[in-house]
XYZ file of C-alpha atoms in Angstrom:
448
model
C 105.820 114.516 70.826
C 108.066 111.453 70.494
C 110.755 111.061 73.110
C 114.240 112.041 72.015
C 116.545 109.088 71.358
C 120.101 107.959 70.800
C 121.286 104.887 68.907
C 123.874 102.163 69.324
C 124.607 100.161 66.208
C 127.035 97.535 65.033
C 127.666 97.588 61.303
C 126.990 94.833 58.803
C 127.482 94.243 55.099
C 124.068 95.667 54.209
C 125.061 99.051 55.701
C 124.793 101.801 54.777
C 123.067 101.174 51.418
C 122.472 98.015 49.443
C 120.702 97.620 46.117
C 119.681 101.313 46.297
C 117.807 100.775 49.562
C 118.509 101.851 53.114
C 120.541 99.455 55.171
C 119.334 99.010 58.788
C 121.517 101.785 60.224
C 120.401 104.361 57.670
C 116.758 103.325 57.895
C 116.660 103.709 61.681
C 118.257 107.142 61.418
C 115.771 108.161 58.709
C 112.706 107.312 60.803
C 113.781 107.750 64.442
C 116.110 110.777 64.155
C 118.601 109.916 66.923
C 120.546 112.868 68.252
C 123.643 110.760 68.867
C 124.866 107.525 67.303
C 127.549 105.160 68.557
C 128.973 102.849 65.873
C 130.695 99.581 66.737
C 133.269 98.500 64.134
C 135.074 95.185 63.950
C 138.392 94.830 62.132
C 136.809 94.100 58.748
C 134.297 96.971 58.972
C 137.038 99.362 60.127
C 138.873 98.881 56.836
C 135.749 99.871 54.901
C 135.066 102.821 57.200
C 138.603 104.150 56.831
C 138.367 104.124 53.026
C 135.485 106.593 52.631
C 133.701 107.139 56.006
C 130.564 105.920 54.249
C 128.486 105.182 57.347
C 128.626 108.676 58.796
C 128.562 110.507 55.462
C 125.417 108.784 54.198
C 123.682 109.276 57.542
C 124.666 112.942 57.706
C 123.071 113.422 54.297
C 119.804 112.082 55.690
C 120.018 113.804 59.076
C 122.677 116.457 59.597
C 123.972 117.277 63.061
C 124.268 113.787 64.533
C 126.771 113.492 67.392
C 128.969 110.549 66.392
C 131.007 108.135 68.484
C 132.949 105.490 66.581
C 134.232 102.525 68.563
C 136.952 100.720 66.633
C 137.847 97.176 67.655
C 140.669 95.952 65.400
C 141.183 93.014 67.770
C 137.822 91.519 66.752
C 138.610 89.534 63.642
C 136.330 86.536 64.248
C 132.999 88.366 64.318
C 131.003 85.176 64.764
C 132.136 84.611 68.371
C 129.403 85.189 70.966
C 131.284 85.929 74.172
C 133.408 88.804 72.875
C 130.531 91.280 72.512
C 128.801 91.426 75.871
C 131.418 93.498 77.702
C 132.069 96.175 75.015
C 128.381 96.376 74.106
C 127.418 96.854 77.757
C 130.072 99.550 78.246
C 128.921 101.376 75.104
C 125.256 101.315 76.182
C 126.126 102.573 79.652
C 128.168 105.388 78.126
C 125.283 106.435 75.866
C 122.819 106.356 78.739
C 125.127 108.318 81.045
C 125.671 110.992 78.391
C 121.981 111.197 77.482
C 120.089 110.094 80.626
C 116.756 111.540 79.485
C 116.864 109.970 76.017
C 115.536 106.627 74.874
C 118.408 104.277 74.058
C 117.771 102.421 70.781
C 119.854 99.470 69.612
C 120.046 98.216 66.037
C 119.587 94.432 66.132
C 119.428 93.994 62.357
C 123.011 94.898 61.474
C 126.092 92.847 62.174
C 126.467 89.136 62.727
C 123.806 86.925 64.351
C 126.070 86.779 67.406
C 126.040 90.576 67.689
C 122.284 90.679 67.259
C 121.716 88.024 69.927
C 124.011 89.775 72.396
C 122.235 93.106 71.911
C 118.819 91.474 72.216
C 119.775 89.940 75.554
C 121.342 93.155 76.829
C 118.150 95.030 75.884
C 116.293 92.809 78.324
C 118.798 92.933 81.179
C 120.390 96.386 81.361
C 119.571 98.393 84.522
C 117.838 101.050 82.396
C 115.438 100.950 79.476
C 116.936 99.849 76.161
C 114.737 99.457 73.078
C 115.801 97.079 70.308
C 114.850 98.143 66.772
C 114.450 95.569 64.014
C 114.559 96.493 60.338
C 113.142 94.094 57.780
C 114.578 93.789 54.291
C 112.888 95.672 51.450
C 111.581 92.391 50.041
C 110.546 91.195 53.553
C 112.777 88.162 52.973
C 115.927 86.891 54.644
C 118.269 88.563 52.166
C 118.232 90.794 49.131
C 120.575 91.581 46.325
C 123.596 89.432 45.497
C 124.337 86.788 48.071
C 127.562 86.796 50.029
C 129.316 89.203 52.378
C 130.475 91.715 49.800
C 128.384 94.262 47.982
C 129.162 96.649 45.162
C 129.342 100.170 46.625
C 130.500 102.911 44.280
C 130.858 106.264 46.035
C 128.863 107.901 48.798
C 127.596 110.566 46.405
C 126.567 108.084 43.727
C 124.872 105.744 46.151
C 122.917 108.606 47.745
C 121.886 109.857 44.310
C 120.520 106.448 43.324
C 118.884 106.052 46.722
C 117.079 109.368 46.315
C 116.000 108.483 42.773
C 114.096 105.423 43.962
C 112.273 107.350 46.662
C 111.093 104.111 48.210
C 112.397 104.912 51.684
C 111.067 108.447 51.762
C 107.361 107.948 51.084
C 106.256 105.870 54.027
C 107.922 102.549 53.269
C 108.933 102.180 56.892
C 110.553 98.833 57.683
C 111.824 99.599 61.196
C 109.936 98.673 64.346
C 110.611 98.924 68.051
C 110.480 95.586 69.831
C 108.726 96.000 73.183
C 110.559 93.670 75.510
C 109.948 93.184 79.192
C 113.208 94.166 80.828
C 114.171 91.052 82.775
C 116.032 92.965 85.450
C 113.039 95.254 85.927
C 110.726 92.254 86.176
C 112.914 90.562 88.778
C 113.406 93.778 90.742
C 109.696 94.565 90.726
C 108.877 91.074 91.956
C 111.381 91.438 94.800
C 110.121 94.926 95.654
C 106.520 93.724 95.810
C 107.658 90.915 98.107
C 109.264 93.483 100.430
C 106.176 95.687 100.328
C 103.991 92.779 101.373
C 106.022 92.533 104.581
C 106.193 96.342 104.914
C 109.979 96.285 104.584
C 110.218 99.715 102.979
C 113.958 100.239 103.604
C 114.682 97.057 101.623
C 112.245 98.068 98.861
C 113.831 101.521 98.619
C 117.300 99.981 98.468
C 116.230 97.769 95.553
C 114.849 100.788 93.688
C 118.047 102.725 94.293
C 120.042 99.914 92.651
C 118.435 100.723 89.266
C 116.479 103.999 89.539
C 116.058 104.311 85.770
C 113.689 101.325 85.798
C 111.130 103.073 88.028
C 109.089 106.245 87.828
C 110.009 109.213 89.985
C 106.607 108.873 91.665
C 107.347 105.289 92.677
C 110.670 106.316 94.192
C 109.143 109.226 96.120
C 106.312 107.042 97.346
C 108.671 104.315 98.565
C 110.780 106.926 100.360
C 107.636 108.371 101.947
C 106.638 104.910 103.164
C 110.100 104.345 104.639
C 109.955 107.689 106.462
C 106.441 106.973 107.688
C 107.411 103.595 109.101
C 110.188 105.231 111.127
C 107.608 107.775 112.418
C 109.227 110.697 110.575
C 105.702 111.727 109.711
C 106.235 115.328 108.636
C 109.041 114.333 106.258
C 106.838 111.520 104.958
C 104.043 114.021 104.267
C 106.340 116.326 102.325
C 107.757 113.465 100.263
C 104.328 111.966 99.524
C 103.053 115.353 98.334
C 105.658 115.246 95.553
C 103.946 112.171 94.080
C 100.783 114.213 93.369
C 98.785 111.112 94.260
C 95.563 111.234 96.284
C 96.021 111.611 100.051
C 97.654 108.519 101.512
C 97.489 109.665 105.144
C 94.132 109.419 106.889
C 94.739 111.939 109.691
C 97.176 114.546 108.329
C 97.700 117.368 110.817
C 95.284 115.894 113.377
C 96.316 116.361 117.014
C 96.179 112.579 117.451
C 98.099 111.744 114.264
C 101.338 110.855 116.127
C 99.470 108.277 118.217
C 97.625 106.966 115.170
C 100.875 106.506 113.243
C 102.451 104.785 116.239
C 99.567 102.314 116.453
C 99.837 101.596 112.717
C 103.515 100.692 113.078
C 102.625 98.413 115.995
C 100.018 96.718 113.795
C 102.752 96.014 111.248
C 104.817 94.238 113.890
C 101.877 91.927 114.517
C 101.371 91.326 110.817
C 105.024 90.296 110.623
C 104.555 87.953 113.582
C 107.097 89.922 115.638
C 105.334 89.370 118.974
C 108.409 90.103 121.082
C 109.073 93.397 119.286
C 105.404 94.276 119.712
C 105.526 93.592 123.450
C 108.624 95.765 123.860
C 107.335 98.616 121.678
C 103.712 98.933 122.772
C 104.271 100.752 126.079
C 104.504 104.342 124.696
C 101.250 103.899 122.779
C 99.489 102.524 125.877
C 100.758 105.381 128.039
C 99.891 108.045 125.455
C 96.406 106.597 125.011
C 95.786 106.421 128.761
C 97.047 109.970 129.195
C 94.713 111.370 126.538
C 91.701 109.560 127.979
C 92.555 110.295 131.646
C 92.697 114.052 131.155
C 89.645 113.925 128.924
C 87.674 112.237 131.712
C 89.147 114.564 134.301
C 88.156 117.565 132.214
C 91.436 119.335 132.921
C 94.613 119.900 131.008
C 97.818 118.140 131.922
C 99.456 121.375 133.038
C 96.836 121.766 135.792
C 98.301 118.862 137.758
C 101.723 118.269 136.138
C 104.913 120.136 135.337
C 107.856 119.488 133.040
C 111.340 118.893 134.356
C 114.514 120.089 132.634
C 114.515 117.033 130.397
C 110.976 117.818 129.226
C 109.452 114.882 131.116
C 106.047 115.503 132.684
C 105.829 114.834 136.414
C 102.997 114.981 138.885
C 103.186 118.332 140.720
C 102.065 117.944 144.348
C 101.414 121.678 144.761
C 99.262 121.853 141.624
C 97.401 118.695 142.643
C 96.792 120.148 146.111
C 95.609 123.470 144.696
C 93.544 122.318 141.691
C 92.394 118.749 142.438
C 92.819 118.012 146.162
C 90.443 115.041 145.931
C 92.660 113.434 143.302
C 95.708 113.993 145.495
C 93.864 112.304 148.385
C 93.076 109.370 146.086
C 96.732 109.101 145.103
C 97.766 109.135 148.753
C 95.360 106.324 149.564
C 96.749 104.221 146.720
C 100.308 104.839 147.935
C 99.584 104.189 151.609
C 99.306 107.848 152.518
C 102.576 108.949 150.946
C 102.289 109.883 147.265
C 105.519 111.598 146.220
C 104.721 112.445 142.617
C 107.185 111.196 140.038
C 106.993 110.806 136.258
C 103.609 110.495 134.614
C 103.338 106.837 133.626
C 100.729 104.180 132.957
C 100.433 103.199 136.620
C 99.642 106.752 137.743
C 97.296 107.393 134.801
C 95.334 104.241 135.610
C 94.753 105.698 139.085
C 93.361 108.863 137.482
C 90.983 106.746 135.377
C 89.887 104.761 138.443
C 89.377 107.955 140.397
C 87.190 109.432 137.647
C 85.096 106.265 137.448
C 84.689 105.878 141.219
C 83.730 109.525 141.750
C 81.242 109.652 138.896
C 82.897 111.851 136.286
C 80.471 112.035 133.315
C 82.662 110.489 130.603
C 84.080 107.724 132.765
C 82.504 104.293 132.302
C 83.217 100.777 133.459
C 83.695 99.271 130.001
C 86.406 101.730 128.995
C 88.037 101.456 132.408
C 88.231 97.694 131.930
C 90.024 98.249 128.614
C 92.688 100.288 130.368
C 92.949 97.826 133.236
C 93.712 95.183 130.591
C 96.244 97.400 128.804
C 98.023 98.180 132.051
C 98.138 94.503 132.990
C 99.593 93.648 129.606
C 102.203 96.386 129.869
C 103.171 95.429 133.402
C 103.348 91.683 132.843
C 104.626 91.446 129.294
C 106.887 94.446 128.812
C 109.118 93.525 131.736
C 109.013 89.877 130.724
C 109.994 90.702 127.108
C 112.701 93.146 128.171
C 114.556 90.384 130.001
C 114.357 87.739 127.267
C 117.128 87.197 124.751
C 115.242 84.415 122.987
C 112.298 84.679 120.615
C 108.923 85.471 122.164
C 105.771 84.046 120.636
C 102.063 84.580 121.207
C 101.891 81.589 123.562
C 104.492 83.085 125.903
C 102.635 86.408 125.900
C 99.366 84.634 126.623
C 100.926 82.773 129.554
C 102.415 85.970 131.001
C 99.367 88.238 130.664
C 96.321 86.126 129.879
C 95.910 88.187 126.680
C 96.655 87.746 122.984
C 98.613 90.516 121.223
C 95.574 90.936 118.954
C 93.475 91.782 122.037
C 95.782 94.701 122.759
C 95.591 95.819 119.135
C 91.782 95.771 119.218
C 91.661 97.797 122.443
C 94.047 100.411 121.047
C 91.928 100.677 117.887
C 88.689 100.950 119.822
C 89.911 103.526 122.324
C 91.575 105.602 119.633
C 88.312 105.824 117.711
C 86.547 106.890 120.912
C 89.120 109.647 121.322
C 88.506 110.753 117.724
C 84.731 110.404 118.127
C 84.611 108.603 114.787
C 85.802 105.446 113.034
C 89.210 105.665 111.388
C 90.772 103.403 108.724
C 93.432 100.976 109.846
C 94.599 99.949 106.376
C 96.644 103.042 105.475
C 99.793 101.054 104.783
C 97.920 98.600 102.575
C 96.431 101.496 100.587
C 99.909 102.963 100.263
C 101.211 99.590 99.060
C 98.499 99.340 96.419
C 99.375 102.808 95.118
C 103.062 101.917 95.055
C 102.538 98.602 93.253
C 100.340 100.319 90.664
C 103.091 102.888 90.115
C 105.695 100.140 89.651
C 103.788 98.955 86.579
C 103.857 102.373 84.896
C 107.371 101.979 83.493
């Protein structure tokens, strides 16, 4: 079923009927059946319109029920001027689109002066919503037909329609109208800018560009961009719900997995590295390191966190000396030795978790091994040396400064986090989720 449409049309001297043939306006109405038509009348055309209302009356005979809007511009007496049309044409197209947002907006670029036609052609390519120009060739497929000159002999509406119907030429498939499929220039520029933002994972900027002209993009593309923006800010559940509305294949590799929050956090850290934001990476990596060490430490220990920790009123987990003494006295002794005989508990952090990992390795817990312990020794060193260093810098931090402070490259930390996460999952996981999401989004951009 063809999409419903509306039409904007200036009027020329071949409208509505000339030499017993459809003029462009009438021919477009005959074949495209617009539900609403906006006519644009200059001073000269207004005088003709006011005599017998020929444009609407002939069209209504072909297609009854059209919703008409007639824009009269008596101030336009020099119809050949270019600059006078852009503003009123743009306003008229915006009005049509706002009144019929789900309809295709057609524009007649065969009626009126060459200046009118050129203005409409350009607007068709630059409006912030889809506009389709329609061109109507002459019956003889030549530049003109009938007597030359601006005037034409038009008797009465009834007589002209009678003669038009007698010929039958425009009612048996002699279609002379054709949509011109233009690339909307604004859409092209916007899409190029959006793709540029996607390549740097700047989803808020990409979403803002889409919101500036939503009619140029599919609903799926807009939902997908919003989902990506939510995902980047770690609003994962909201991102899931938004992505589901796209009805695209799953774009999240670990939906609902107990480790999904950590996985999503590591992915956002990877993006910082891809952007070259080494200082931001150094400042942001600590929660991922601590969460990773916590998961592995209690996995090696073979006990849940609540066995040796408790939550304070703020929800922060702290080492509980009584629970340590009751459930893992050997671990408490190890803590005391590390703290010179006086371990006082405190918040669970990377330093304390590293002691748990060392304890498990030194006392022979089955899952503990030297290679993994070395990974966490490196992560803790990076966190200790670089996080504090980065937190006290107000200037840019590059990879060389990080290397000097920790002896490690940011990519080394990324690789350790990837490796240890996969060991926690007991399987390889993809690390290109955002790139897959970008490919789906870019493909969707090209669908409209």
